[in-house]
Amino acid sequence: MIKAAIFDMDGLLIDSERIIMQACMTAAQQVGITYTQAEYIELIGLAGPDSTRVMTAQLGGTERFNQVMVGLDAELAKLNHTFPLKQGALTLLQHYQANHIVCSVASSSATHHITHRLSQVGVIDYFSHITSGQEVVRGKPNPDIYLLAIERLGFKAEQCIAFEDSEAGARAAIAAGLKVVVVPDLIQPSEFVSKHSHQVVDSLLDFLDRM
């Protein structure tokens, strides 16, 4: 009996990954650096310190990383750091609310980004708890963020379902003992994730249609 649902945010609830990826590529190009989709994909699902470490290595040092980050912030500021909801997100949240399933967020993003992005698309009030990658020592694919989210919800892992789009996020949820639904965004799940997930679906609306 599912009593709670835990959602990732970027690439799962909101359609942000493609926009941020393009902004990264543009910002890099502005300072004479070629940055590729394949490189960006290595960052998906990672917590801030981990993504910073990986991207710094990709770009060839801290100075180049900082240059790209300045450009990235400028590109995203043009959009007010606002991204559209993914297909089926609002419908699924409304369904869970109507059926008294508690919803929460477990995102590697910073807390202020989570609250801002979800507020901008009008869904922040659907969530009883928000757990950020800033609050745990080890980010995804380690299970820590999901274990903290489960603790805050006050349920057992088997009473919760998790929704993820990334490899790192899905592995974190699986390791936490959760039933996991994967909605691939930029990359398809590995054989391990596919095998250990409850479902792999094309969209949150697709999941709702299968319920």
Short mmCIF file of C-alpha atoms in Angstrom, two decimals:
data_model
loop_
_atom_site.label_atom_id
_atom_site.label_comp_id
_atom_site.label_asym_id
_atom_site.label_seq_id
_atom_site.Cartn_x
_atom_site.Cartn_y
_atom_site.Cartn_z
CA MET A 1 0.00 0.00 0.00
CA ILE A 2 1.68 3.20 -1.20
CA LYS A 3 1.35 6.08 1.26
CA ALA A 4 3.91 8.52 -0.12
CA ALA A 5 5.59 9.50 -3.38
CA ILE A 6 9.06 11.02 -3.62
CA PHE A 7 9.94 12.97 -6.75
CA ASP A 8 13.21 14.07 -8.25
CA MET A 9 12.89 17.53 -9.80
CA ASP A 10 15.15 18.40 -12.74
CA GLY A 11 14.30 16.34 -15.79
CA LEU A 12 11.47 14.61 -13.95
CA LEU A 13 8.99 17.20 -12.67
CA ILE A 14 10.33 20.10 -14.70
CA ASP A 15 11.80 20.13 -18.19
CA SER A 16 15.06 21.78 -17.20
CA GLU A 17 17.89 19.46 -18.24
CA ARG A 18 17.81 20.28 -21.96
CA ILE A 19 17.60 24.00 -21.27
CA ILE A 20 20.45 23.96 -18.75
CA MET A 21 22.55 21.76 -21.05
CA GLN A 22 22.13 24.19 -23.95
CA ALA A 23 22.92 27.12 -21.64
CA CYS A 24 26.13 25.34 -20.52
CA MET A 25 27.16 24.75 -24.11
CA THR A 26 26.44 28.39 -25.02
CA ALA A 27 28.29 29.74 -21.98
CA ALA A 28 31.31 27.57 -22.78
CA GLN A 29 31.30 28.65 -26.41
CA GLN A 30 31.28 32.31 -25.33
CA VAL A 31 34.68 31.82 -23.68
CA GLY A 32 36.11 29.66 -26.45
CA ILE A 33 35.43 26.23 -24.95
CA THR A 34 33.65 23.37 -26.68
CA TYR A 35 31.30 21.60 -24.29
CA THR A 36 29.28 18.62 -25.51
CA GLN A 37 26.01 16.90 -24.68
CA ALA A 38 27.94 13.74 -23.80
CA GLU A 39 29.91 15.69 -21.19
CA TYR A 40 26.79 17.28 -19.72
CA ILE A 41 25.08 13.90 -19.41
CA GLU A 42 27.84 12.84 -16.99
CA LEU A 43 26.52 15.50 -14.55
CA ILE A 44 22.86 14.47 -14.56
CA GLY A 45 21.57 13.49 -11.13
CA LEU A 46 24.77 14.38 -9.27
CA ALA A 47 24.80 16.59 -6.19
CA GLY A 48 26.39 20.04 -6.42
CA PRO A 49 29.90 19.20 -5.14
CA ASP A 50 30.09 16.11 -7.36
CA SER A 51 28.86 17.90 -10.49
CA THR A 52 31.30 20.76 -9.79
CA ARG A 53 34.19 18.30 -9.48
CA VAL A 54 33.28 16.48 -12.70
CA MET A 55 32.64 19.63 -14.71
CA THR A 56 35.84 21.28 -13.48
CA ALA A 57 37.79 18.28 -14.75
CA GLN A 58 35.88 18.32 -18.05
CA LEU A 59 36.61 22.01 -18.63
CA GLY A 60 40.26 21.81 -17.64
CA GLY A 61 40.46 23.66 -14.35
CA THR A 62 38.78 25.94 -11.85
CA GLU A 63 39.32 29.17 -13.79
CA ARG A 64 37.60 27.83 -16.89
CA PHE A 65 34.83 26.32 -14.76
CA ASN A 66 34.19 29.69 -13.09
CA GLN A 67 34.08 31.45 -16.46
CA VAL A 68 31.46 29.01 -17.73
CA MET A 69 29.42 29.32 -14.53
CA VAL A 70 29.23 33.11 -14.92
CA GLY A 71 27.93 32.65 -18.44
CA LEU A 72 25.54 29.91 -17.37
CA ASP A 73 24.02 32.08 -14.65
CA ALA A 74 23.57 34.88 -17.17
CA GLU A 75 21.84 32.56 -19.66
CA LEU A 76 19.48 31.14 -17.03
CA ALA A 77 18.76 34.60 -15.60
CA LYS A 78 17.25 35.48 -18.97
CA LEU A 79 14.65 32.79 -18.20
CA ASN A 80 14.30 33.82 -14.52
CA HIS A 81 15.52 30.28 -13.75
CA THR A 82 12.04 29.08 -14.73
CA PHE A 83 11.34 25.84 -16.59
CA PRO A 84 8.09 24.23 -17.79
CA LEU A 85 6.48 21.26 -16.09
CA LYS A 86 7.00 17.86 -17.67
CA GLN A 87 4.07 16.08 -19.28
CA GLY A 88 1.77 14.53 -16.69
CA ALA A 89 3.45 16.10 -13.65
CA LEU A 90 0.53 18.24 -12.54
CA THR A 91 -2.03 15.52 -13.33
CA LEU A 92 -0.16 12.95 -11.24
CA LEU A 93 0.28 15.38 -8.33
CA GLN A 94 -3.43 16.17 -8.42
CA HIS A 95 -4.25 12.45 -8.48
CA TYR A 96 -2.06 11.76 -5.46
CA GLN A 97 -3.49 14.72 -3.56
CA ALA A 98 -7.04 13.54 -4.23
CA ASN A 99 -6.12 10.06 -2.99
CA HIS A 100 -4.28 11.29 0.13
CA ILE A 101 -0.85 10.14 -1.03
CA VAL A 102 1.76 12.40 0.57
CA CYS A 103 4.22 13.89 -1.94
CA SER A 104 7.77 15.10 -1.36
CA VAL A 105 10.83 16.13 -3.35
CA ALA A 106 14.33 14.66 -3.17
CA SER A 107 16.51 16.68 -5.54
CA SER A 108 20.25 17.13 -5.87
CA SER A 109 19.62 20.82 -6.55
CA ALA A 110 20.10 23.51 -3.92
CA THR A 111 17.09 24.18 -1.69
CA HIS A 112 16.54 27.70 -3.05
CA HIS A 113 16.53 26.37 -6.61
CA ILE A 114 13.97 23.70 -5.68
CA THR A 115 11.58 26.11 -4.02
CA HIS A 116 11.98 28.76 -6.74
CA ARG A 117 11.52 26.41 -9.69
CA LEU A 118 8.53 24.58 -8.22
CA SER A 119 6.92 27.85 -7.09
CA GLN A 120 7.31 29.37 -10.54
CA VAL A 121 5.27 26.55 -12.10
CA GLY A 122 2.69 26.55 -9.31
CA VAL A 123 3.21 23.12 -7.77
CA ILE A 124 5.19 23.84 -4.58
CA ASP A 125 2.09 23.41 -2.38
CA TYR A 126 1.65 19.79 -3.46
CA PHE A 127 4.75 18.80 -1.48
CA SER A 128 4.83 18.24 2.27
CA HIS A 129 8.63 17.98 2.42
CA ILE A 130 11.62 19.07 0.35
CA THR A 131 14.98 17.35 0.69
CA SER A 132 18.01 18.84 -1.05
CA GLY A 133 21.36 17.37 -1.95
CA GLN A 134 22.83 20.13 0.22
CA GLU A 135 21.53 18.30 3.30
CA VAL A 136 23.48 15.07 2.90
CA VAL A 137 27.19 14.30 2.80
CA ARG A 138 26.97 11.81 -0.04
CA GLY A 139 24.89 12.71 -3.09
CA LYS A 140 23.16 10.46 -5.60
CA PRO A 141 23.84 7.61 -6.57
CA ASN A 142 24.30 7.07 -2.82
CA PRO A 143 20.93 6.51 -1.07
CA ASP A 144 21.41 9.18 1.62
CA ILE A 145 19.01 11.80 0.20
CA TYR A 146 16.24 9.23 -0.15
CA LEU A 147 16.85 7.79 3.30
CA LEU A 148 16.49 11.32 4.73
CA ALA A 149 13.34 11.93 2.69
CA ILE A 150 11.82 8.67 3.93
CA GLU A 151 12.69 9.57 7.52
CA ARG A 152 10.98 12.94 7.16
CA LEU A 153 7.87 11.35 5.71
CA GLY A 154 7.64 8.97 8.64
CA PHE A 155 6.91 5.90 6.51
CA LYS A 156 8.81 2.71 5.72
CA ALA A 157 10.60 2.47 2.38
CA GLU A 158 8.16 -0.16 1.15
CA GLN A 159 5.31 2.30 1.69
CA CYS A 160 6.87 4.84 -0.68
CA ILE A 161 7.35 5.13 -4.42
CA ALA A 162 10.10 7.20 -6.06
CA PHE A 163 10.17 8.86 -9.47
CA GLU A 164 13.49 9.48 -11.21
CA ASP A 165 14.83 10.28 -14.66
CA SER A 166 18.58 9.81 -14.18
CA GLU A 167 20.85 6.81 -13.69
CA ALA A 168 22.37 8.26 -10.51
CA GLY A 169 18.97 9.12 -9.07
CA ALA A 170 17.43 5.76 -9.86
CA ARG A 171 20.37 3.92 -8.31
CA ALA A 172 20.03 6.06 -5.17
CA ALA A 173 16.33 5.26 -4.84
CA ILE A 174 16.89 1.55 -5.49
CA ALA A 175 19.65 1.46 -2.86
CA ALA A 176 17.26 3.09 -0.38
CA GLY A 177 14.84 0.18 -0.83
CA LEU A 178 12.20 2.16 -2.71
CA LYS A 179 9.88 1.09 -5.47
CA VAL A 180 11.24 3.16 -8.37
CA VAL A 181 9.57 4.45 -11.51
CA VAL A 182 12.03 5.71 -14.11
CA VAL A 183 10.98 8.31 -16.67
CA PRO A 184 14.05 8.70 -18.92
CA ASP A 185 14.86 12.24 -20.02
CA LEU A 186 18.19 12.70 -21.81
CA ILE A 187 19.45 9.14 -21.37
CA GLN A 188 17.97 5.67 -21.16
CA PRO A 189 18.45 3.63 -17.96
CA SER A 190 21.12 0.98 -17.70
CA GLU A 191 20.28 -2.70 -17.64
CA PHE A 192 20.75 -2.69 -13.85
CA VAL A 193 18.29 0.16 -13.32
CA SER A 194 15.76 -1.29 -15.75
CA LYS A 195 15.93 -4.66 -14.00
CA HIS A 196 15.55 -3.25 -10.49
CA SER A 197 12.90 -0.61 -11.23
CA HIS A 198 9.18 -1.03 -10.71
CA GLN A 199 8.49 0.52 -14.11
CA VAL A 200 10.23 2.39 -16.91
CA VAL A 201 7.72 4.67 -18.64
CA ASP A 202 7.76 7.35 -21.33
CA SER A 203 6.16 10.04 -19.15
CA LEU A 204 4.43 10.62 -15.82
CA LEU A 205 1.18 10.66 -17.75
CA ASP A 206 2.05 7.24 -19.15
CA PHE A 207 2.55 5.99 -15.58
CA LEU A 208 -0.81 7.39 -14.54
CA ASP A 209 -2.50 5.69 -17.48
CA ARG A 210 -1.06 2.33 -16.33
CA MET A 211 -2.32 2.64 -12.76
#
